[in-house]
Short mmCIF file of C-alpha atoms in Angstrom, two decimals:
data_model
loop_
_atom_site.label_atom_id
_atom_site.label_comp_id
_atom_site.label_asym_id
_atom_site.label_seq_id
_atom_site.Cartn_x
_atom_site.Cartn_y
_atom_site.Cartn_z
CA UNK R 104 19.19 -70.89 8.32
CA UNK R 105 18.71 -71.62 4.65
CA UNK R 106 15.40 -71.82 2.83
CA UNK R 107 15.77 -75.58 2.33
CA UNK R 108 15.78 -75.98 6.12
CA UNK R 109 13.02 -73.52 6.99
CA UNK R 110 10.58 -74.78 4.34
CA UNK R 111 9.39 -77.88 6.30
CA UNK R 112 8.54 -75.73 9.33
CA UNK R 113 6.52 -73.35 7.15
CA UNK R 114 4.84 -76.35 5.51
CA UNK R 115 3.80 -77.86 8.83
CA UNK R 116 2.49 -74.49 10.05
CA UNK R 117 0.45 -74.07 6.87
CA UNK R 118 -0.92 -77.61 7.10
CA UNK R 119 -1.75 -77.20 10.80
CA UNK R 120 -3.61 -73.97 9.98
CA UNK R 121 -5.47 -75.68 7.12
CA UNK R 122 -6.40 -78.68 9.29
CA UNK R 123 -7.57 -76.44 12.13
CA UNK R 124 -9.63 -74.53 9.55
CA UNK R 125 -10.99 -77.84 8.23
CA UNK R 126 -11.97 -78.82 11.77
CA UNK R 127 -13.81 -75.50 12.27
CA UNK R 128 -15.43 -75.58 8.83
CA UNK R 129 -16.75 -79.14 9.13
CA UNK R 130 -18.30 -78.26 12.49
CA UNK R 131 -19.71 -74.94 11.20
CA UNK R 132 -20.94 -76.56 8.00
CA UNK R 133 -23.04 -79.11 9.86
CA UNK R 134 -24.49 -76.33 12.00
CA UNK R 135 -25.37 -74.19 8.97
CA UNK R 136 -26.80 -77.09 6.95
CA UNK R 137 -29.09 -78.01 9.85
CA UNK R 138 -30.42 -74.49 10.44
CA UNK R 139 -30.01 -72.33 7.34
CA UNK R 140 -32.79 -72.00 4.78
CA UNK R 141 -31.11 -69.48 2.47
CA UNK R 142 -29.93 -71.45 -0.63
CA UNK R 143 -26.90 -69.17 -1.10
CA UNK R 144 -25.78 -69.80 2.48
CA UNK R 145 -26.30 -73.56 2.07
CA UNK R 146 -24.25 -73.54 -1.14
CA UNK R 147 -21.49 -71.57 0.59
CA UNK R 148 -21.51 -74.02 3.51
CA UNK R 149 -21.20 -76.92 1.08
CA UNK R 150 -18.31 -75.33 -0.82
CA UNK R 151 -16.42 -74.06 2.22
CA UNK R 152 -14.47 -77.35 2.87
CA UNK R 153 -12.70 -76.71 -0.43
CA UNK R 154 -10.82 -73.81 1.15
CA UNK R 155 -8.56 -75.84 3.49
CA UNK R 156 -8.07 -78.42 0.72
CA UNK R 157 -6.82 -75.62 -1.53
CA UNK R 158 -4.52 -74.32 1.23
CA UNK R 159 -3.05 -77.82 1.67
CA UNK R 160 -2.53 -78.17 -2.10
CA UNK R 161 -0.66 -74.84 -2.21
CA UNK R 162 1.38 -75.80 0.89
CA UNK R 163 2.43 -79.11 -0.71
CA UNK R 164 3.38 -77.33 -3.95
CA UNK R 165 5.40 -74.69 -2.05
CA UNK R 166 7.15 -77.43 -0.06
CA UNK R 167 8.01 -79.29 -3.27
CA UNK R 168 9.41 -76.13 -4.88
CA UNK R 169 11.55 -75.35 -1.85
CA UNK R 170 13.08 -78.84 -1.54
CA UNK R 171 16.46 -79.74 -2.97
CA UNK R 172 16.82 -82.22 -5.83
CA UNK R 173 17.10 -85.36 -3.68
CA UNK R 174 14.15 -84.41 -1.51
CA UNK R 175 12.04 -83.59 -4.57
CA UNK R 176 12.82 -87.05 -5.92
CA UNK R 177 11.80 -88.67 -2.63
CA UNK R 178 8.55 -86.65 -2.57
CA UNK R 179 7.69 -87.73 -6.12
CA UNK R 180 8.56 -91.39 -5.45
CA UNK R 181 6.45 -91.35 -2.31
CA UNK R 182 3.46 -89.78 -4.14
CA UNK R 183 3.81 -92.28 -6.99
CA UNK R 184 3.98 -95.20 -4.56
CA UNK R 185 0.91 -93.87 -2.70
CA UNK R 186 -1.08 -93.60 -5.94
CA UNK R 187 0.04 -97.06 -7.03
CA UNK R 188 -0.89 -98.62 -3.68
CA UNK R 189 -4.36 -97.02 -3.78
CA UNK R 190 -4.80 -98.22 -7.37
CA UNK R 191 -3.81 -101.77 -6.40
CA UNK R 192 -6.30 -101.76 -3.53
CA UNK R 193 -9.10 -100.46 -5.78
CA UNK R 194 -8.31 -102.96 -8.53
CA UNK R 195 -8.03 -105.91 -6.18
CA UNK R 196 -11.30 -104.95 -4.49
CA UNK R 197 -13.30 -105.50 -7.68
CA UNK R 198 -12.98 -109.33 -7.63
CA UNK R 199 -13.48 -109.33 -3.84
CA UNK R 200 -16.68 -107.31 -4.34
CA UNK R 201 -17.81 -109.97 -6.83
CA UNK R 202 -17.31 -112.54 -4.06
CA UNK R 203 -19.84 -110.72 -1.90
CA UNK R 204 -17.93 -108.00 -0.02
CA UNK R 205 -19.90 -104.74 0.34
CA UNK R 206 -19.21 -102.00 -2.26
CA UNK R 207 -16.90 -99.12 -1.43
CA UNK R 208 -18.52 -95.87 -0.40
CA UNK R 209 -17.02 -92.67 -1.82
CA UNK R 210 -15.76 -91.81 1.67
CA UNK R 211 -14.01 -95.17 2.05
CA UNK R 212 -12.27 -94.56 -1.27
CA UNK R 213 -11.08 -91.14 -0.07
CA UNK R 214 -9.80 -92.61 3.19
CA UNK R 215 -7.95 -95.38 1.35
CA UNK R 216 -6.27 -92.85 -0.93
CA UNK R 217 -5.31 -90.57 1.96
CA UNK R 218 -4.05 -93.53 4.00
CA UNK R 219 -1.98 -94.81 1.03
CA UNK R 220 -0.26 -91.44 0.66
CA UNK R 221 0.43 -91.12 4.39
CA UNK R 222 1.67 -94.74 4.59
CA UNK R 223 4.05 -94.37 1.63
CA UNK R 224 5.23 -90.96 2.85
CA UNK R 225 5.93 -92.46 6.27
CA UNK R 226 7.82 -95.44 4.80
CA UNK R 227 10.01 -93.24 2.56
CA UNK R 228 10.68 -90.77 5.37
CA UNK R 229 11.49 -93.67 7.73
CA UNK R 230 14.02 -95.12 5.28
CA UNK R 231 15.75 -91.74 4.91
CA UNK R 232 15.85 -90.90 8.60
CA UNK R 233 17.04 -94.45 9.39
CA UNK R 234 19.88 -94.12 6.88
CA UNK R 235 20.92 -90.82 8.51
CA UNK R 236 20.32 -91.37 12.21
CA UNK R 237 19.50 -95.01 12.89
CA UNK R 238 16.36 -97.05 13.43
CA UNK R 239 15.52 -95.79 16.93
CA UNK R 240 15.58 -92.12 15.97
CA UNK R 241 13.61 -92.88 12.81
CA UNK R 242 10.91 -94.62 14.83
CA UNK R 243 10.71 -91.78 17.36
CA UNK R 244 10.72 -89.09 14.64
CA UNK R 245 7.95 -90.67 12.63
CA UNK R 246 5.71 -91.73 15.49
CA UNK R 247 3.25 -88.85 14.92
CA UNK R 248 2.81 -89.69 11.24
CA UNK R 249 2.13 -93.32 12.11
CA UNK R 250 -0.29 -92.09 14.79
CA UNK R 251 -2.09 -89.96 12.19
CA UNK R 252 -2.34 -92.97 9.91
CA UNK R 253 -3.65 -95.34 12.54
CA UNK R 254 -5.98 -92.86 14.29
CA UNK R 255 -9.03 -93.40 12.00
CA UNK R 256 -8.32 -97.15 11.75
CA UNK R 257 -7.99 -97.42 15.55
CA UNK R 258 -11.20 -95.45 16.03
CA UNK R 259 -12.98 -97.74 13.56
CA UNK R 260 -11.87 -100.82 15.50
CA UNK R 261 -12.75 -99.25 18.89
CA UNK R 262 -16.20 -98.27 17.61
CA UNK R 263 -16.90 -101.96 17.05
CA UNK R 264 -16.59 -102.62 20.78
CA UNK R 265 -17.42 -99.28 22.44
CA UNK R 266 -20.53 -97.11 22.12
CA UNK R 267 -18.78 -94.47 19.98
CA UNK R 268 -20.41 -92.51 17.13
CA UNK R 269 -20.01 -94.20 13.73
CA UNK R 270 -17.05 -92.89 11.73
CA UNK R 271 -18.96 -90.84 9.16
CA UNK R 272 -17.12 -88.61 6.69
CA UNK R 273 -17.34 -85.44 8.86
CA UNK R 274 -16.21 -87.38 11.95
CA UNK R 275 -13.38 -88.93 9.93
CA UNK R 276 -12.26 -85.49 8.71
CA UNK R 277 -12.43 -84.11 12.26
CA UNK R 278 -10.37 -87.05 13.53
CA UNK R 279 -7.81 -86.68 10.75
CA UNK R 280 -7.60 -82.91 11.34
CA UNK R 281 -7.09 -83.37 15.07
CA UNK R 282 -4.40 -86.02 14.42
CA UNK R 283 -2.73 -83.78 11.84
CA UNK R 284 -2.67 -80.78 14.17
CA UNK R 285 -1.13 -82.90 16.96
CA UNK R 286 1.41 -84.42 14.58
CA UNK R 287 2.34 -80.96 13.25
CA UNK R 288 2.87 -79.56 16.77
CA UNK R 289 5.06 -82.56 17.59
CA UNK R 290 7.14 -82.06 14.43
CA UNK R 291 7.66 -78.34 15.11
CA UNK R 292 8.03 -78.11 18.87
CA UNK R 293 9.31 -81.54 19.97
CA UNK R 294 11.22 -82.89 17.01
CA UNK R 295 12.06 -79.34 15.84
CA UNK R 296 12.16 -80.57 12.23
CA UNK R 297 15.81 -81.03 11.54
CA UNK R 298 15.91 -82.40 8.01
CA UNK B 120 28.37 -94.37 -8.41
CA UNK B 121 31.35 -94.33 -6.02
CA UNK B 122 32.47 -91.00 -4.61
CA UNK B 123 34.97 -89.43 -2.21
CA UNK B 124 32.67 -86.81 -0.73
CA UNK B 125 32.93 -88.12 2.85
CA UNK B 126 36.73 -88.30 2.62
CA UNK B 127 37.04 -84.78 1.13
CA UNK B 128 34.62 -83.36 3.68
CA UNK B 129 36.66 -85.01 6.45
CA UNK B 130 39.85 -83.40 5.12
CA UNK B 131 38.21 -79.98 5.37
CA UNK B 132 36.96 -80.75 8.88
CA UNK B 133 33.36 -80.01 7.97
CA UNK B 134 30.31 -81.75 9.33
CA UNK B 135 27.54 -82.96 7.01
CA UNK B 136 25.49 -79.98 8.15
CA UNK B 137 28.34 -77.58 7.25
CA UNK B 138 28.62 -79.05 3.77
CA UNK B 139 24.84 -78.99 3.34
CA UNK B 140 24.80 -75.29 4.26
CA UNK B 141 27.57 -74.49 1.78
CA UNK B 142 25.72 -76.30 -1.02
CA UNK B 143 22.29 -75.02 0.06
CA UNK B 144 20.92 -78.55 0.25
CA UNK B 145 19.67 -80.61 3.20
CA UNK B 146 21.88 -82.78 5.42
CA UNK B 147 19.68 -85.64 4.24
CA UNK B 148 20.95 -85.05 0.68
CA UNK B 149 24.62 -84.89 1.71
CA UNK B 150 24.15 -88.13 3.65
CA UNK B 151 22.45 -89.80 0.66
CA UNK B 152 25.35 -88.78 -1.64
CA UNK B 153 28.01 -89.93 0.83
CA UNK B 154 26.36 -93.30 1.37
CA UNK B 155 25.95 -93.64 -2.40
CA UNK B 156 22.19 -93.90 -2.20
CA UNK B 157 21.85 -90.90 -4.50
CA UNK B 158 23.86 -89.64 -7.48
CA UNK B 159 23.73 -85.83 -7.59
CA UNK B 160 22.68 -83.88 -10.65
CA UNK B 161 25.40 -82.26 -12.78
CA UNK B 162 24.87 -78.76 -11.25
CA UNK B 163 25.23 -80.19 -7.72
CA UNK B 164 28.22 -82.32 -8.72
CA UNK B 165 29.92 -79.24 -10.18
CA UNK B 166 29.10 -77.27 -7.02
CA UNK B 167 30.82 -80.03 -5.00
CA UNK B 168 33.85 -79.97 -7.30
CA UNK B 169 34.10 -76.17 -7.01
CA UNK B 170 33.79 -76.33 -3.24
CA UNK B 171 36.50 -79.00 -2.88
CA UNK B 172 38.61 -77.31 -5.58
CA UNK B 173 39.03 -80.47 -7.64
CA UNK B 174 37.84 -82.01 -10.87
CA UNK B 175 34.62 -84.01 -11.12
CA UNK B 176 36.42 -87.25 -11.87
CA UNK B 177 38.51 -86.81 -8.73
CA UNK B 178 35.31 -86.94 -6.68
CA UNK B 179 33.16 -89.40 -8.61
CA UNK B 180 34.09 -92.60 -10.35
CA UNK B 181 31.67 -94.86 -12.27
#
C-alpha cells in the first residue's frame, strides 16, 4: 500500500488520539481549576488544552504533505471555502446585531468557524466521492462527518426542550471530541478509508 | 481539457486503482482526470505519457 493511501488512516488515528486527549484534558482541567491553589499548576491546567490543538495542527499538515496534487488542491479549496463562509457569517451578523440580536460570544465564534470548516470539508468530500462512486455511497461514507457537524447543533436544540446542561465551551469541546472519536472509528474500521 | 486516459487504461486492462498505484496517486485523482474534472500537473502528465508509452499530445488535447 502506498503512502498516499495509508496517510488518511494515520491522520484519523492521530486526530482520534488528539480528540481523546482533548476530552481527558478538558475534564482534568476543570477538576484542577476547582481544587488546585498552586498558581503554576493552575497555569499548566489552563495551557494544557493547547497540546491536542497542536497535535491536530501537525496531523493536518502531515496529511496535506502526504496527499497527491489533486487532493492537496481539494484540501486547500475546502479550507478557503470554510474561511470564506465563516467570514460571511461574521460580516452578515454585524447588521443583524444592530437590529437587536445578541452579540456573539468568543465560543460561538469558535464553533461557527469549526462548523464552517467541517461543513465545507464535508461538501467537497461528498462531491468527490459522488463523482467516483455515486450518491448513495457518498451519503453513507460521509454520514459520520455530517453527524459530527450536527451533534453540537442537535444538542443545542434538544437542550431547549429537555433538562440538559447548557452547552458551555467545555461541554461543546467534549461533545465535539466524542463525535470526532466516533467518526474516526467509523472511517477506519467500518468504511476502511479507501480514498 | 479532453484526454484519452480511460481509453488507454482500458487497453492495458488496468483498473483505476492499478493506474493510481503505478502513478503513486489516489484513485480519486485518476477518476478526476478521466472524468475531466481535473487537469494534471506537467510532472503527472509526463508520468502518464511514460506509463502509456506515448506522447503528451496523444493523451491530452486542448
